[in-house]
PDB file of C-alpha atoms in Angstrom:
ATOM      1  CA  MET A1451     -91.469  22.097  39.371  1.00  0.00           C
ATOM      2  CA  SER A1452     -89.502  22.935  36.222  1.00  0.00           C
ATOM      3  CA  GLN A1453     -89.618  26.445  34.844  1.00  0.00           C
ATOM      4  CA  PHE A1454     -90.091  26.984  31.121  1.00  0.00           C
ATOM      5  CA  THR A1455     -89.275  29.920  28.911  1.00  0.00           C
ATOM      6  CA  HIS A1456     -92.146  31.799  27.223  1.00  0.00           C
ATOM      7  CA  GLU A1457     -91.134  30.295  23.856  1.00  0.00           C
ATOM      8  CA  VAL A1458     -91.381  26.717  25.142  1.00  0.00           C
ATOM      9  CA  GLU A1459     -94.662  27.339  27.031  1.00  0.00           C
ATOM     10  CA  LYS A1460     -96.475  28.409  23.862  1.00  0.00           C
ATOM     11  CA  MET A1461     -95.239  25.396  21.826  1.00  0.00           C
ATOM     12  CA  THR A1462     -97.686  22.707  20.712  1.00  0.00           C
ATOM     13  CA  CYS A1463     -97.148  19.379  22.543  1.00  0.00           C
ATOM     14  CA  ILE A1464     -95.998  16.463  20.342  1.00  0.00           C
ATOM     15  CA  ALA A1465     -95.709  12.817  21.478  1.00  0.00           C
ATOM     16  CA  LYS A1466     -92.134  11.639  22.103  1.00  0.00           C
ATOM     17  CA  GLY A1467     -92.353   8.250  20.375  1.00  0.00           C
ATOM     18  CA  PRO A1468     -90.311   5.140  21.244  1.00  0.00           C
ATOM     19  CA  ASN A1469     -87.819   5.110  24.125  1.00  0.00           C
ATOM     20  CA  HIS A1470     -84.844   3.041  22.996  1.00  0.00           C
ATOM     21  CA  GLY A1471     -82.988   3.299  26.308  1.00  0.00           C
ATOM     22  CA  PRO A1472     -79.201   3.294  26.745  1.00  0.00           C
ATOM     23  CA  ALA A1473     -76.928   1.120  24.619  1.00  0.00           C
ATOM     24  CA  PRO A1474     -76.053  -2.117  26.454  1.00  0.00           C
ATOM     25  CA  ILE A1475     -72.490  -2.409  27.771  1.00  0.00           C
ATOM     26  CA  PRO A1476     -70.539  -5.592  28.659  1.00  0.00           C
ATOM     27  CA  GLU A1477     -70.326  -6.235  32.394  1.00  0.00           C
ATOM     28  CA  GLU A1478     -68.981  -9.419  33.966  1.00  0.00           C
ATOM     29  CA  GLY A1479     -70.232 -11.635  31.149  1.00  0.00           C
ATOM     30  CA  LYS A1480     -73.604  -9.904  30.675  1.00  0.00           C
ATOM     31  CA  TRP A1481     -74.958  -7.141  28.461  1.00  0.00           C
ATOM     32  CA  VAL A1482     -76.421  -4.441  30.708  1.00  0.00           C
ATOM     33  CA  GLN A1483     -78.505  -1.368  29.963  1.00  0.00           C
ATOM     34  CA  ALA A1484     -77.068   0.783  32.742  1.00  0.00           C
ATOM     35  CA  LYS A1485     -79.549   3.380  33.989  1.00  0.00           C
ATOM     36  CA  GLU A1486     -78.326   3.856  37.540  1.00  0.00           C
ATOM     37  CA  ILE A1487     -74.986   3.589  39.363  1.00  0.00           C
ATOM     38  CA  LYS A1488     -76.126   0.313  40.978  1.00  0.00           C
ATOM     39  CA  ASP A1489     -76.266  -1.226  37.474  1.00  0.00           C
ATOM     40  CA  ILE A1490     -72.452  -0.999  37.144  1.00  0.00           C
ATOM     41  CA  SER A1491     -69.988  -3.791  38.011  1.00  0.00           C
ATOM     42  CA  GLY A1492     -66.436  -4.634  36.985  1.00  0.00           C
ATOM     43  CA  LEU A1493     -62.754  -4.830  37.931  1.00  0.00           C
ATOM     44  CA  THR A1494     -60.285  -2.594  36.155  1.00  0.00           C
ATOM     45  CA  HIS A1495     -57.061  -0.584  36.407  1.00  0.00           C
ATOM     46  CA  GLY A1496     -56.174   3.000  35.555  1.00  0.00           C
ATOM     47  CA  VAL A1497     -53.320   5.480  35.850  1.00  0.00           C
ATOM     48  CA  GLY A1498     -53.430   9.084  37.046  1.00  0.00           C
ATOM     49  CA  TRP A1499     -50.960  11.965  37.336  1.00  0.00           C
ATOM     50  CA  CYS A1500     -50.789  15.304  39.127  1.00  0.00           C
ATOM     51  CA  ALA A1501     -50.578  18.731  37.461  1.00  0.00           C
ATOM     52  CA  PRO A1502     -46.766  19.048  37.811  1.00  0.00           C
ATOM     53  CA  GLN A1503     -46.478  15.382  36.748  1.00  0.00           C
ATOM     54  CA  GLN A1504     -44.102  14.766  39.619  1.00  0.00           C
ATOM     55  CA  GLY A1505     -45.698  11.443  40.423  1.00  0.00           C
ATOM     56  CA  ALA A1506     -48.240   8.910  39.213  1.00  0.00           C
ATOM     57  CA  CYS A1507     -50.859   6.583  40.700  1.00  0.00           C
ATOM     58  CA  LYS A1508     -52.020   3.205  39.457  1.00  0.00           C
ATOM     59  CA  LEU A1509     -55.445   2.427  40.856  1.00  0.00           C
ATOM     60  CA  THR A1510     -57.274  -0.919  40.742  1.00  0.00           C
ATOM     61  CA  LEU A1511     -60.965  -1.040  41.674  1.00  0.00           C
ATOM     62  CA  ASN A1512     -63.344  -3.983  42.007  1.00  0.00           C
ATOM     63  CA  VAL A1513     -66.905  -2.673  41.725  1.00  0.00           C
ATOM     64  CA  LYS A1514     -69.994  -4.745  42.489  1.00  0.00           C
ATOM     65  CA  ASP A1515     -73.487  -3.275  41.969  1.00  0.00           C
ATOM     66  CA  GLY A1516     -72.114   0.248  41.902  1.00  0.00           C
ATOM     67  CA  ILE A1517     -70.172  -0.070  45.177  1.00  0.00           C
ATOM     68  CA  ILE A1518     -66.364  -0.103  45.361  1.00  0.00           C
ATOM     69  CA  GLU A1519     -65.697  -3.339  47.243  1.00  0.00           C
ATOM     70  CA  GLU A1520     -61.898  -3.449  46.758  1.00  0.00           C
ATOM     71  CA  ALA A1521     -59.217  -0.863  46.005  1.00  0.00           C
ATOM     72  CA  LEU A1522     -55.478  -1.151  45.342  1.00  0.00           C
ATOM     73  CA  VAL A1523     -53.653   2.197  45.373  1.00  0.00           C
ATOM     74  CA  GLU A1524     -50.049   2.235  44.113  1.00  0.00           C
ATOM     75  CA  THR A1525     -48.061   5.470  43.843  1.00  0.00           C
ATOM     76  CA  ILE A1526     -44.591   6.351  42.586  1.00  0.00           C
ATOM     77  CA  GLY A1527     -42.358   9.375  42.189  1.00  0.00           C
ATOM     78  CA  CYS A1528     -43.499  11.610  45.069  1.00  0.00           C
ATOM     79  CA  SER A1529     -43.029  10.991  48.789  1.00  0.00           C
ATOM     80  CA  GLY A1530     -46.257  12.754  49.808  1.00  0.00           C
ATOM     81  CA  MET A1531     -48.331  10.503  47.571  1.00  0.00           C
ATOM     82  CA  THR A1532     -47.685   7.487  49.774  1.00  0.00           C
ATOM     83  CA  HIS A1533     -49.517   9.121  52.681  1.00  0.00           C
ATOM     84  CA  SER A1534     -52.262  10.292  50.327  1.00  0.00           C
ATOM     85  CA  ALA A1535     -52.648   6.675  49.166  1.00  0.00           C
ATOM     86  CA  ALA A1536     -53.090   5.552  52.790  1.00  0.00           C
ATOM     87  CA  MET A1537     -55.972   7.995  53.207  1.00  0.00           C
ATOM     88  CA  ALA A1538     -57.466   7.193  49.792  1.00  0.00           C
ATOM     89  CA  ALA A1539     -57.539   3.477  50.661  1.00  0.00           C
ATOM     90  CA  GLU A1540     -59.720   4.319  53.678  1.00  0.00           C
ATOM     91  CA  ILE A1541     -61.929   6.666  51.657  1.00  0.00           C
ATOM     92  CA  LEU A1542     -62.636   4.587  48.537  1.00  0.00           C
ATOM     93  CA  THR A1543     -64.121   1.307  49.692  1.00  0.00           C
ATOM     94  CA  GLY A1544     -67.824   1.309  50.465  1.00  0.00           C
ATOM     95  CA  LYS A1545     -68.495   4.336  48.274  1.00  0.00           C
ATOM     96  CA  THR A1546     -70.499   4.308  45.065  1.00  0.00           C
ATOM     97  CA  LEU A1547     -68.627   5.096  41.872  1.00  0.00           C
ATOM     98  CA  LEU A1548     -70.353   8.481  41.707  1.00  0.00           C
ATOM     99  CA  GLU A1549     -69.408   9.334  45.300  1.00  0.00           C
ATOM    100  CA  ALA A1550     -65.787   8.303  44.728  1.00  0.00           C
ATOM    101  CA  VAL A1551     -65.311  10.349  41.559  1.00  0.00           C
ATOM    102  CA  ASN A1552     -66.670  13.386  43.423  1.00  0.00           C
ATOM    103  CA  THR A1553     -64.558  12.849  46.558  1.00  0.00           C
ATOM    104  CA  ASP A1554     -61.198  14.488  47.280  1.00  0.00           C
ATOM    105  CA  LEU A1555     -58.817  11.528  47.326  1.00  0.00           C
ATOM    106  CA  VAL A1556     -56.080  13.749  48.841  1.00  0.00           C
ATOM    107  CA  CYS A1557     -53.603  13.526  45.949  1.00  0.00           C
ATOM    108  CA  ASP A1558     -54.456  14.819  42.486  1.00  0.00           C
ATOM    109  CA  ALA A1559     -52.767  11.838  40.826  1.00  0.00           C
ATOM    110  CA  ILE A1560     -55.182   9.549  42.706  1.00  0.00           C
ATOM    111  CA  ASN A1561     -58.120  11.805  41.781  1.00  0.00           C
ATOM    112  CA  THR A1562     -57.092  11.621  38.114  1.00  0.00           C
ATOM    113  CA  ALA A1563     -56.743   7.826  38.275  1.00  0.00           C
ATOM    114  CA  MET A1564     -60.246   7.666  39.791  1.00  0.00           C
ATOM    115  CA  ARG A1565     -61.588   9.787  36.927  1.00  0.00           C
ATOM    116  CA  GLU A1566     -59.968   7.531  34.311  1.00  0.00           C
ATOM    117  CA  LEU A1567     -61.351   4.400  35.982  1.00  0.00           C
ATOM    118  CA  PHE A1568     -64.811   5.947  36.236  1.00  0.00           C
ATOM    119  CA  LEU A1569     -64.817   6.445  32.468  1.00  0.00           C
ATOM    120  CA  GLN A1570     -63.631   2.889  31.798  1.00  0.00           C
ATOM    121  CA  ILE A1571     -66.146   1.302  34.132  1.00  0.00           C
ATOM    122  CA  ILE A1572     -69.273   3.222  33.080  1.00  0.00           C
ATOM    123  CA  TYR A1573     -68.537   2.473  29.406  1.00  0.00           C
ATOM    124  CA  GLY A1574     -67.973  -1.254  30.014  1.00  0.00           C
ATOM    125  CA  ARG A1575     -64.232  -1.159  29.212  1.00  0.00           C
ATOM    126  CA  THR A1576     -63.229  -3.253  32.206  1.00  0.00           C
ATOM    127  CA  GLN A1577     -60.866  -6.186  32.532  1.00  0.00           C
ATOM    128  CA  THR A1578     -63.863  -8.321  33.500  1.00  0.00           C
ATOM    129  CA  ALA A1579     -66.249  -7.117  30.773  1.00  0.00           C
ATOM    130  CA  PHE A1580     -66.573 -10.628  29.342  1.00  0.00           C
ATOM    131  CA  SER A1581     -65.788 -12.691  32.478  1.00  0.00           C
ATOM    132  CA  GLU A1582     -68.926 -14.316  33.837  1.00  0.00           C
ATOM    133  CA  GLY A1583     -69.495 -13.156  37.413  1.00  0.00           C
ATOM    134  CA  GLY A1584     -66.390 -10.956  37.310  1.00  0.00           C
ATOM    135  CA  LEU A1585     -63.593 -11.516  39.819  1.00  0.00           C
ATOM    136  CA  PRO A1586     -63.937 -12.158  43.577  1.00  0.00           C
ATOM    137  CA  ILE A1587     -63.018  -9.518  46.132  1.00  0.00           C
ATOM    138  CA  GLY A1588     -59.301  -9.992  46.711  1.00  0.00           C
ATOM    139  CA  ALA A1589     -58.378 -10.359  43.045  1.00  0.00           C
ATOM    140  CA  GLY A1590     -56.667  -6.957  43.156  1.00  0.00           C
ATOM    141  CA  LEU A1591     -53.868  -8.431  45.249  1.00  0.00           C
ATOM    142  CA  GLU A1592     -52.824 -10.550  42.253  1.00  0.00           C
ATOM    143  CA  ASP A1593     -51.302  -7.397  40.726  1.00  0.00           C
ATOM    144  CA  LEU A1594     -48.650  -7.497  43.441  1.00  0.00           C
ATOM    145  CA  GLY A1595     -47.252 -11.022  43.099  1.00  0.00           C
ATOM    146  CA  LYS A1596     -45.490 -12.958  45.859  1.00  0.00           C
ATOM    147  CA  GLY A1597     -44.547 -10.887  48.876  1.00  0.00           C
ATOM    148  CA  LEU A1598     -47.322  -8.400  48.026  1.00  0.00           C
ATOM    149  CA  ARG A1599     -45.084  -5.629  46.687  1.00  0.00           C
ATOM    150  CA  SER A1600     -45.740  -3.289  43.775  1.00  0.00           C
ATOM    151  CA  GLN A1601     -44.094  -4.160  40.473  1.00  0.00           C
ATOM    152  CA  VAL A1602     -41.522  -1.372  40.167  1.00  0.00           C
ATOM    153  CA  GLY A1603     -38.903  -0.675  37.529  1.00  0.00           C
ATOM    154  CA  THR A1604     -36.301   1.956  38.420  1.00  0.00           C
ATOM    155  CA  MET A1605     -33.477   2.725  35.997  1.00  0.00           C
ATOM    156  CA  TYR A1606     -31.072   5.641  35.894  1.00  0.00           C
ATOM    157  CA  SER A1607     -28.814   6.665  33.033  1.00  0.00           C
ATOM    158  CA  THR A1608     -26.425   9.428  31.980  1.00  0.00           C
ATOM    159  CA  LYS A1609     -24.772   9.993  28.620  1.00  0.00           C
ATOM    160  CA  GLU A1610     -21.398  10.125  30.385  1.00  0.00           C
ATOM    161  CA  LYS A1611     -21.657   6.966  32.499  1.00  0.00           C
ATOM    162  CA  GLY A1612     -24.419   4.879  30.931  1.00  0.00           C
ATOM    163  CA  PRO A1613     -27.327   2.986  32.505  1.00  0.00           C
ATOM    164  CA  ARG A1614     -27.844   1.752  36.063  1.00  0.00           C
ATOM    165  CA  TYR A1615     -30.492  -0.851  36.922  1.00  0.00           C
ATOM    166  CA  LEU A1616     -31.797  -0.067  40.417  1.00  0.00           C
ATOM    167  CA  GLU A1617     -35.002  -2.058  40.776  1.00  0.00           C
ATOM    168  CA  MET A1618     -36.744  -4.679  38.650  1.00  0.00           C
ATOM    169  CA  ALA A1619     -39.916  -6.708  39.017  1.00  0.00           C
ATOM    170  CA  GLU A1620     -37.713  -9.407  40.587  1.00  0.00           C
ATOM    171  CA  GLY A1621     -36.478  -7.021  43.283  1.00  0.00           C
ATOM    172  CA  TYR A1622     -33.822  -4.587  44.462  1.00  0.00           C
ATOM    173  CA  VAL A1623     -30.772  -4.773  42.187  1.00  0.00           C
ATOM    174  CA  THR A1624     -27.551  -5.202  44.167  1.00  0.00           C
ATOM    175  CA  ARG A1625     -24.963  -5.817  41.419  1.00  0.00           C
ATOM    176  CA  LEU A1626     -24.706  -5.475  37.654  1.00  0.00           C
ATOM    177  CA  GLY A1627     -22.731  -7.993  35.621  1.00  0.00           C
ATOM    178  CA  VAL A1628     -20.674  -6.258  32.914  1.00  0.00           C
ATOM    179  CA  ASP A1629     -18.798  -7.916  30.016  1.00  0.00           C
ATOM    180  CA  LYS A1630     -15.359  -6.966  28.568  1.00  0.00           C
ATOM    181  CA  ASP A1631     -16.995  -4.323  26.341  1.00  0.00           C
ATOM    182  CA  GLY A1632     -18.645  -2.638  29.332  1.00  0.00           C
ATOM    183  CA  LEU A1633     -22.143  -3.890  28.443  1.00  0.00           C
ATOM    184  CA  ILE A1634     -24.602  -5.090  31.106  1.00  0.00           C
ATOM    185  CA  ILE A1635     -25.227  -8.815  30.589  1.00  0.00           C
ATOM    186  CA  GLY A1636     -26.994  -9.675  33.856  1.00  0.00           C
ATOM    187  CA  TYR A1637     -27.854  -8.521  37.340  1.00  0.00           C
ATOM    188  CA  GLU A1638     -28.170  -9.758  40.919  1.00  0.00           C
ATOM    189  CA  PHE A1639     -31.234  -8.865  42.963  1.00  0.00           C
ATOM    190  CA  ILE A1640     -32.872  -9.287  46.361  1.00  0.00           C
ATOM    191  CA  HIS A1641     -36.593 -10.061  46.385  1.00  0.00           C
ATOM    192  CA  PHE A1642     -37.614  -7.943  49.389  1.00  0.00           C
ATOM    193  CA  GLY A1643     -41.059  -9.516  49.743  1.00  0.00           C
ATOM    194  CA  LYS A1644     -39.572 -13.010  50.051  1.00  0.00           C
ATOM    195  CA  MET A1645     -36.788 -11.763  52.337  1.00  0.00           C
ATOM    196  CA  MET A1646     -39.279 -10.259  54.785  1.00  0.00           C
ATOM    197  CA  ASP A1647     -41.349 -13.456  54.701  1.00  0.00           C
ATOM    198  CA  PHE A1648     -38.212 -15.468  55.645  1.00  0.00           C
ATOM    199  CA  ILE A1649     -37.426 -13.058  58.503  1.00  0.00           C
ATOM    200  CA  LYS A1650     -41.010 -13.253  59.795  1.00  0.00           C
ATOM    201  CA  LYS A1651     -40.673 -17.045  59.839  1.00  0.00           C
ATOM    202  CA  GLY A1652     -37.585 -16.850  62.046  1.00  0.00           C
ATOM    203  CA  ASP A1653     -34.583 -16.642  59.696  1.00  0.00           C
ATOM    204  CA  SER A1654     -31.786 -14.231  60.589  1.00  0.00           C
ATOM    205  CA  PRO A1655     -31.575 -11.147  58.312  1.00  0.00           C
ATOM    206  CA  GLU A1656     -28.314 -12.447  56.792  1.00  0.00           C
ATOM    207  CA  GLU A1657     -29.779 -15.882  56.093  1.00  0.00           C
ATOM    208  CA  ALA A1658     -33.022 -14.400  54.753  1.00  0.00           C
ATOM    209  CA  MET A1659     -31.138 -12.036  52.435  1.00  0.00           C
ATOM    210  CA  LYS A1660     -29.047 -14.904  51.083  1.00  0.00           C
ATOM    211  CA  LYS A1661     -32.144 -17.039  50.404  1.00  0.00           C
ATOM    212  CA  ALA A1662     -33.920 -14.124  48.693  1.00  0.00           C
ATOM    213  CA  THR A1663     -30.932 -13.251  46.474  1.00  0.00           C
ATOM    214  CA  ASN A1664     -30.805 -14.473  42.900  1.00  0.00           C
ATOM    215  CA  HIS A1665     -29.539 -13.334  39.516  1.00  0.00           C
ATOM    216  CA  TYR A1666     -30.768 -12.962  35.975  1.00  0.00           C
ATOM    217  CA  GLY A1667     -29.172 -13.115  32.521  1.00  0.00           C
ATOM    218  CA  ARG A1668     -25.525 -14.124  31.986  1.00  0.00           C
ATOM    219  CA  PHE A1669     -24.547 -12.740  35.377  1.00  0.00           C
ATOM    220  CA  GLU A1670     -22.054 -15.531  36.090  1.00  0.00           C
ATOM    221  CA  ASP A1671     -20.188 -14.868  32.794  1.00  0.00           C
ATOM    222  CA  ALA A1672     -19.475 -11.213  33.621  1.00  0.00           C
ATOM    223  CA  GLU A1673     -15.946  -9.770  33.479  1.00  0.00           C
ATOM    224  CA  LYS A1674     -16.694  -7.559  36.463  1.00  0.00           C
ATOM    225  CA  TYR A1675     -19.487  -6.671  38.871  1.00  0.00           C
ATOM    226  CA  ILE A1676     -20.503  -3.196  39.950  1.00  0.00           C
ATOM    227  CA  ASP A1677     -22.790  -1.748  42.604  1.00  0.00           C
ATOM    228  CA  PRO A1678     -25.210   0.418  40.566  1.00  0.00           C
ATOM    229  CA  ARG A1679     -25.642   2.881  43.447  1.00  0.00           C
ATOM    230  CA  GLU A1680     -21.981   3.349  44.329  1.00  0.00           C
ATOM    231  CA  GLU A1681     -19.770   2.658  41.316  1.00  0.00           C
TER     232      GLU A1681
END
């Protein structure tokens, strides 16, 4: 039973009046007055970071009736985060949103991403806010594209030597095409996801690498080609 202060106990009781309830939020094509965790559904993405900002996590959750049915955990910048992500993937699914936001997800970047997603989802700011029925379980994999690999961009640059493209959405950059003025005009890449698929289907590594290699931009018009990791 609740305890009251002396000041409140001696107050005269006044009727509360109308109960307007919570403001409705958009959820999977419906307007919902969310009163409990089970009233929440939606698919969305969020980004988190650790205190030293050494690495970051992009988290995708698909929530149905308050339960996390699907989770995609992508981390970058810190080697330890990859193992944390493996544990977080086991922890997250099957939990309610409230359980997940109050659970240690091993890496603080993942915890922060979970906090940011929690805020988005409970306020109806999801990717599926106006999509009737939301998205099916498995939709999170669409973030990864063919070969099911994270979309990563890795570039390195110094004032002295200029930029180096190391990894693009298309894949691992093997050569940069440079024009007569020393400007990058294209690049060659290996799509690792496709290469591994070719190898799994029986191709030799050399053959698979050749089939998964392509180029972008005016690569064929370059004056010279350089290995961005060696030259």
